[in-house]
PDB file of C-alpha atoms in Angstrom:
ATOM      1  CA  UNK A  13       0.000   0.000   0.000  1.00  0.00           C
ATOM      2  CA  UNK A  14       1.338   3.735  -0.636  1.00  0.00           C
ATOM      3  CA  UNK A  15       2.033   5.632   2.492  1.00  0.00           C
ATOM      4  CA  UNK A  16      -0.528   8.807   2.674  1.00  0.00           C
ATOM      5  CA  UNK A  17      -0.012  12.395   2.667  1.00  0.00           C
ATOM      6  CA  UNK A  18      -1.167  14.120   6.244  1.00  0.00           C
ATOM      7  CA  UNK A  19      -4.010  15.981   5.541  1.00  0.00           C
ATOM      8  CA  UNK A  20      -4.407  19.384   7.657  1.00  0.00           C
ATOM      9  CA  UNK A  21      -7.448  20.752   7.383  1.00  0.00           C
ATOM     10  CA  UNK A  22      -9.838  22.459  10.650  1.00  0.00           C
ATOM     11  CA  UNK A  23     -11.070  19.363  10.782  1.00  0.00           C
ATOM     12  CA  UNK A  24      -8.105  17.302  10.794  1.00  0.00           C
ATOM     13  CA  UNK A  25      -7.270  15.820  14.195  1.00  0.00           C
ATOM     14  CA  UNK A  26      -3.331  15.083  14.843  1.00  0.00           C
ATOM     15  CA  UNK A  27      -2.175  11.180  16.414  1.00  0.00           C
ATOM     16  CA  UNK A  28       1.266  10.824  17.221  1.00  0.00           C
ATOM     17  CA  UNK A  29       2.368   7.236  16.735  1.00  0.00           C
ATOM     18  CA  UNK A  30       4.824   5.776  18.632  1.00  0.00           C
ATOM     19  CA  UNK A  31       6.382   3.584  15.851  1.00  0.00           C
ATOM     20  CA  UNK A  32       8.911   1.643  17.544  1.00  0.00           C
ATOM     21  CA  UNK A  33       7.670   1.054  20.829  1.00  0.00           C
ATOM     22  CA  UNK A  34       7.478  -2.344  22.852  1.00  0.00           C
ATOM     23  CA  UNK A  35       8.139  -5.520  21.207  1.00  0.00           C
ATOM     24  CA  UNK A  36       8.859  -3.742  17.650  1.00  0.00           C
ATOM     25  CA  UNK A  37      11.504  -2.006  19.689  1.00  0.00           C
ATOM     26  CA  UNK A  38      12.939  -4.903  21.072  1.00  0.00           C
ATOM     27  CA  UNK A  39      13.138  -6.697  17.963  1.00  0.00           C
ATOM     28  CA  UNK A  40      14.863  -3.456  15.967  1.00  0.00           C
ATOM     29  CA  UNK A  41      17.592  -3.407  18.284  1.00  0.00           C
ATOM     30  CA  UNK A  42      18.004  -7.205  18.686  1.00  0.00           C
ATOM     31  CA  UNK A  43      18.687  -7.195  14.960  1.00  0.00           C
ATOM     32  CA  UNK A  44      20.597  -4.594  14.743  1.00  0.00           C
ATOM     33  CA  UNK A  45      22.803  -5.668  17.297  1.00  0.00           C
ATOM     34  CA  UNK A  46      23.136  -9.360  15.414  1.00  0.00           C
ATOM     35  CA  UNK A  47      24.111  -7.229  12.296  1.00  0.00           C
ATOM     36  CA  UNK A  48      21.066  -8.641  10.654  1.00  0.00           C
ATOM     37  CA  UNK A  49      20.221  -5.552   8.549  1.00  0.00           C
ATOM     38  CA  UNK A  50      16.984  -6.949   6.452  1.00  0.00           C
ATOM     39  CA  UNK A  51      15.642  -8.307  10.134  1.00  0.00           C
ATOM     40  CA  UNK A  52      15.747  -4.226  10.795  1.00  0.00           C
ATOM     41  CA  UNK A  53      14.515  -3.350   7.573  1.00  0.00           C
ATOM     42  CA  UNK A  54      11.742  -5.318   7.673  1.00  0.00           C
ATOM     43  CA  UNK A  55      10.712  -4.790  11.149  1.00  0.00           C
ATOM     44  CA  UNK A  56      11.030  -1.229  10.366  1.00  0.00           C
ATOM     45  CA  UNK A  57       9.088  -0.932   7.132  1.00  0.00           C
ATOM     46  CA  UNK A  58       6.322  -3.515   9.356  1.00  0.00           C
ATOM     47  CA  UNK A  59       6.798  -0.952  11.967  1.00  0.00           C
ATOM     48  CA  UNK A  60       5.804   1.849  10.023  1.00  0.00           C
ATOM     49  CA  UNK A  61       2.835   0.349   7.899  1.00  0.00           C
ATOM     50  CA  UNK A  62       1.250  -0.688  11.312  1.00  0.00           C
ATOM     51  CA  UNK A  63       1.190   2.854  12.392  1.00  0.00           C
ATOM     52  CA  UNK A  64      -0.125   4.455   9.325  1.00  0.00           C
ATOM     53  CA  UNK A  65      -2.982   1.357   8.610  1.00  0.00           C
ATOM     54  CA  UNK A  66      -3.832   2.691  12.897  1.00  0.00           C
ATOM     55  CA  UNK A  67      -4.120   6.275  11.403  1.00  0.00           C
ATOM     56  CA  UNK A  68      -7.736   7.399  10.390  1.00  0.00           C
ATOM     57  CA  UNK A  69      -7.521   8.942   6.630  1.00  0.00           C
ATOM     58  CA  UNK A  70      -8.421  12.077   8.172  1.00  0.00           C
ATOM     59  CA  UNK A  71      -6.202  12.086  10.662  1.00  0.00           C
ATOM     60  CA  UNK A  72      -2.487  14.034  10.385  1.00  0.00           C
ATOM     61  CA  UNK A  73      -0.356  11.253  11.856  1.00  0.00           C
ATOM     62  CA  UNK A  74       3.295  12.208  13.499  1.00  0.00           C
ATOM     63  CA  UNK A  75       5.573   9.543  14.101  1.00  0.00           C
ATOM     64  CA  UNK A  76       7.624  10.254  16.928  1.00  0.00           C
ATOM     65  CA  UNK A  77      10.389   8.189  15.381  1.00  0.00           C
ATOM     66  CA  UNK A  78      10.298   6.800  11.316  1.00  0.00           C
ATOM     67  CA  UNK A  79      12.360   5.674   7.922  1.00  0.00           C
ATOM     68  CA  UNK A  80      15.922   7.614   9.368  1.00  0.00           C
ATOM     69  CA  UNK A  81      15.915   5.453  12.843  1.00  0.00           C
ATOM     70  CA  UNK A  82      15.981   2.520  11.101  1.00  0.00           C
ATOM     71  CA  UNK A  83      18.036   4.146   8.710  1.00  0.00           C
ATOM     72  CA  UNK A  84      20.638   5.137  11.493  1.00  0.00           C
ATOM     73  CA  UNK A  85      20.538   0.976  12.229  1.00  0.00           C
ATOM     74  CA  UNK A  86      21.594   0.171   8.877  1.00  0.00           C
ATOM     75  CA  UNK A  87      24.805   0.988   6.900  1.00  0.00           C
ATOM     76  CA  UNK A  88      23.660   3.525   4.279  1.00  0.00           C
ATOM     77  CA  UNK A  89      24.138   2.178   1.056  1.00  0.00           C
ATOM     78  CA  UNK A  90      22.518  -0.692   2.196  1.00  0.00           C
ATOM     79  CA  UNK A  91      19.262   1.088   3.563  1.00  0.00           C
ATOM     80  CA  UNK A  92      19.091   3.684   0.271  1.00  0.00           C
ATOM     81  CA  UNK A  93      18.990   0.314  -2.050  1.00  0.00           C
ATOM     82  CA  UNK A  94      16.292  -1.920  -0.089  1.00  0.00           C
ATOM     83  CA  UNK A  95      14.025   0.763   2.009  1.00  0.00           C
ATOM     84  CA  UNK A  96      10.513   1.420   0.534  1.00  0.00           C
ATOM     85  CA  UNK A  97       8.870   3.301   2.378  1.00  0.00           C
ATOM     86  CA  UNK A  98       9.964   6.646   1.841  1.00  0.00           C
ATOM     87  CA  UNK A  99       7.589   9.144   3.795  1.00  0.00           C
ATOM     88  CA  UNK A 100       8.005  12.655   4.434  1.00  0.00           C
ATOM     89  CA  UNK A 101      10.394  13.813   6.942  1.00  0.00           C
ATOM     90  CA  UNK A 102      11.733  16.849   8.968  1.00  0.00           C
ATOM     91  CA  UNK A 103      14.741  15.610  11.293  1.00  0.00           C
ATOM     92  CA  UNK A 104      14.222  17.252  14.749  1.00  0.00           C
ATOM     93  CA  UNK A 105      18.168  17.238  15.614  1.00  0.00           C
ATOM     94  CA  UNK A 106      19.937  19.205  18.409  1.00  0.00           C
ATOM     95  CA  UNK A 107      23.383  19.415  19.762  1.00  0.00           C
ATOM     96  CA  UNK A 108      25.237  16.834  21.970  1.00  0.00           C
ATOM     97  CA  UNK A 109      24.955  18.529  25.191  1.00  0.00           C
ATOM     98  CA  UNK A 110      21.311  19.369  24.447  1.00  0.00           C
ATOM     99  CA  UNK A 111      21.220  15.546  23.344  1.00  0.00           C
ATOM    100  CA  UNK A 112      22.722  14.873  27.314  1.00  0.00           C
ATOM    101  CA  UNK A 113      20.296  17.506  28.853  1.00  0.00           C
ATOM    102  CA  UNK A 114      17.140  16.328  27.629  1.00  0.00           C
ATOM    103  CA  UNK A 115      18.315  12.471  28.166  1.00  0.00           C
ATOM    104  CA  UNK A 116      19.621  13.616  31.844  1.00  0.00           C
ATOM    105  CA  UNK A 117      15.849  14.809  32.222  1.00  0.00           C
ATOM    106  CA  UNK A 118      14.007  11.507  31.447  1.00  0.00           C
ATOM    107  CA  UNK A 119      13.588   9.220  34.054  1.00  0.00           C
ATOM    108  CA  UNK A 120      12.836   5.848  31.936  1.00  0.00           C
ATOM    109  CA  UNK A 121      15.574   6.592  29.712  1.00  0.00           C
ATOM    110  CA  UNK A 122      18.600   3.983  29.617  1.00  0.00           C
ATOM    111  CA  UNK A 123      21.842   6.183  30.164  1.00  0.00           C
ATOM    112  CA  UNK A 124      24.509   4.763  27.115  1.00  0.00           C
ATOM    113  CA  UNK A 125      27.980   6.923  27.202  1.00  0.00           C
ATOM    114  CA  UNK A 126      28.527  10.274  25.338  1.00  0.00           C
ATOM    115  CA  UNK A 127      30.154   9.096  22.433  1.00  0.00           C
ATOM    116  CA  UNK A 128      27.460   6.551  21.963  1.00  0.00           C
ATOM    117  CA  UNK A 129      24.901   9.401  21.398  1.00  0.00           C
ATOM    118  CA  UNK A 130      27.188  11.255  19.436  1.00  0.00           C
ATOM    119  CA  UNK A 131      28.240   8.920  17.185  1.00  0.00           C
ATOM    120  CA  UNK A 132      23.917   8.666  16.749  1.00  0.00           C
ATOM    121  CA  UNK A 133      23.710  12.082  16.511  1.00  0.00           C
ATOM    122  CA  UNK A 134      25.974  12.074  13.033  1.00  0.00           C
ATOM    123  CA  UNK A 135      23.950   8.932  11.630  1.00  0.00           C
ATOM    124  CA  UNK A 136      20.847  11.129  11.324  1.00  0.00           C
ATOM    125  CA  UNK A 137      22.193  13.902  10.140  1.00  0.00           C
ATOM    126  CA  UNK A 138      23.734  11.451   7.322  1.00  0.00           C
ATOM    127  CA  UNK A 139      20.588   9.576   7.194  1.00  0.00           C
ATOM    128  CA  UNK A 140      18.633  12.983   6.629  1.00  0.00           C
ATOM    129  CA  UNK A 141      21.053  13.120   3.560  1.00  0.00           C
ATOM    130  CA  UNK A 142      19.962  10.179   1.702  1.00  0.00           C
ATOM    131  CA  UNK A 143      17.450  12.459   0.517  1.00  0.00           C
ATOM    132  CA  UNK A 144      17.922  15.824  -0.490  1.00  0.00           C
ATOM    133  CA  UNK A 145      13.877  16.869   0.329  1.00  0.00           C
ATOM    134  CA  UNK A 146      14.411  16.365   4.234  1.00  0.00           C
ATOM    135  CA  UNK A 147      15.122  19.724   5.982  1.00  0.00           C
ATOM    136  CA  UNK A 148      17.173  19.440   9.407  1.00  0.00           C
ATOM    137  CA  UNK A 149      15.151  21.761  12.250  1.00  0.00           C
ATOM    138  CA  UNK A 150      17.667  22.561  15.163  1.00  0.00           C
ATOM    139  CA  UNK A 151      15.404  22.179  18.020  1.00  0.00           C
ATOM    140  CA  UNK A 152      18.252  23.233  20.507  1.00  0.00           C
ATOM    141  CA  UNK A 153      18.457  27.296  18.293  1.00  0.00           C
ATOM    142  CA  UNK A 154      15.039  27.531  19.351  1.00  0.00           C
ATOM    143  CA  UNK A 155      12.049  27.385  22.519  1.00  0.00           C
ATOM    144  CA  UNK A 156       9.536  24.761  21.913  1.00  0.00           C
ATOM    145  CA  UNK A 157       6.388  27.182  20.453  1.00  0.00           C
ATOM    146  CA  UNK A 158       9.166  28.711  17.621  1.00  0.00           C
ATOM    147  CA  UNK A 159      10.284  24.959  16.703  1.00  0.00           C
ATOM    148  CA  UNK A 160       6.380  23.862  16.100  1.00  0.00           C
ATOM    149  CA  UNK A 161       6.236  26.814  14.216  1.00  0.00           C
ATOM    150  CA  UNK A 162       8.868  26.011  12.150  1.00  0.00           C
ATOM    151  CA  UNK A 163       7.543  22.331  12.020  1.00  0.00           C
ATOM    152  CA  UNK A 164       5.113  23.114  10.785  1.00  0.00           C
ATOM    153  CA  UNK A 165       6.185  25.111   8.082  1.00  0.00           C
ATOM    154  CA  UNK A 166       8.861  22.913   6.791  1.00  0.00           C
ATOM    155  CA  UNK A 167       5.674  20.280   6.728  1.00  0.00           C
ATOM    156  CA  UNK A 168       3.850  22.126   4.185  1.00  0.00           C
ATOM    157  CA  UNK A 169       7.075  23.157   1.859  1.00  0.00           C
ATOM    158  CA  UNK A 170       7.810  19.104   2.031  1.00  0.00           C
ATOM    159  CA  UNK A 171       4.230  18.460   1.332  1.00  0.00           C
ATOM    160  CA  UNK A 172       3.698  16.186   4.402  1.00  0.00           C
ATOM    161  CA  UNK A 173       0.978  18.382   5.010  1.00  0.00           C
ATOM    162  CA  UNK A 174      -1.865  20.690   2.742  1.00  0.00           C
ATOM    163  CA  UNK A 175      -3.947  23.543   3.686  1.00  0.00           C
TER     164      UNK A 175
END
């Protein structure tokens, strides 16, 4: 099935889909720590037609996490030549020590060292690059009501969303 374009209109109510979540989660990282790169791709691209088949048509679904996670699990050549699903995408990215803070400020969170989120940090911004449509919004230049802002406008210039 093709992956659908959030509609926005008055009407339109938002759902935030928690892609890789629970037993989906599990299984991405199990895979990806075997190596086992189609295991992630295919739990990824499952992952991801789950949550849109969830999503009412006239609903504007945001997935908290999509394509560039698993993409960040994967070595890129790899991922550009068998990935499928190829939605619409602005990467929220911020610093390292913004990376930390936030982290440092969630109490479920499993603490991995610095370099491990670093080293994360550069595979989405290389992930992001795979294709040239997918604008990069520093969320740590700017408070919370100027980045939805800004989400929001990079949604409509991408076309993940329509007046």
């Amino acid at each position: 099935s093709t992956p659908r374009t959030a509609q926005r209109t008055p009407s339109c109510s938002r759902r935030r889909g928690q892609t890789f979540a629970g037993r989906a989660g599990s299984a991405l990282i199990g895979a990806y720590e075997k190596n086992d790169f189609d295991t992630v791709i295919q739990i990824g691209e499952d992952s991801l037609q789950q949550a849109m088949s969830n999503a009412e048509a006239s609903q504007c679904l945001v997935l908290d996490r999509s394509w560039i996670t698993v993409c960040t699990l994967v070595p890129c050549e790899i991922f550009r030549n068998r990935w499928t699903i190829w939605l619409p995408t602005v990467l929220c990215w911020c610093d390292l020590p913004t990376t930390l803070g936030r982290l440092n400020d969630r109490t479920f969170e499993i603490h991995e060292p610095e370099c491990w989120h670093a080293d994360f940090l550069l595979r989405y911004k290389k992930c992001a690059q795979l294709r040239p449509e997918v604008p990069v919004l520093r969320t740590d230049n700017l408070d919370v009501e100027a980045c939805i802002a800004q989400l929001e406008f990079l949604a409509l210039k991408i076309g993940a969303l329509k007046h």
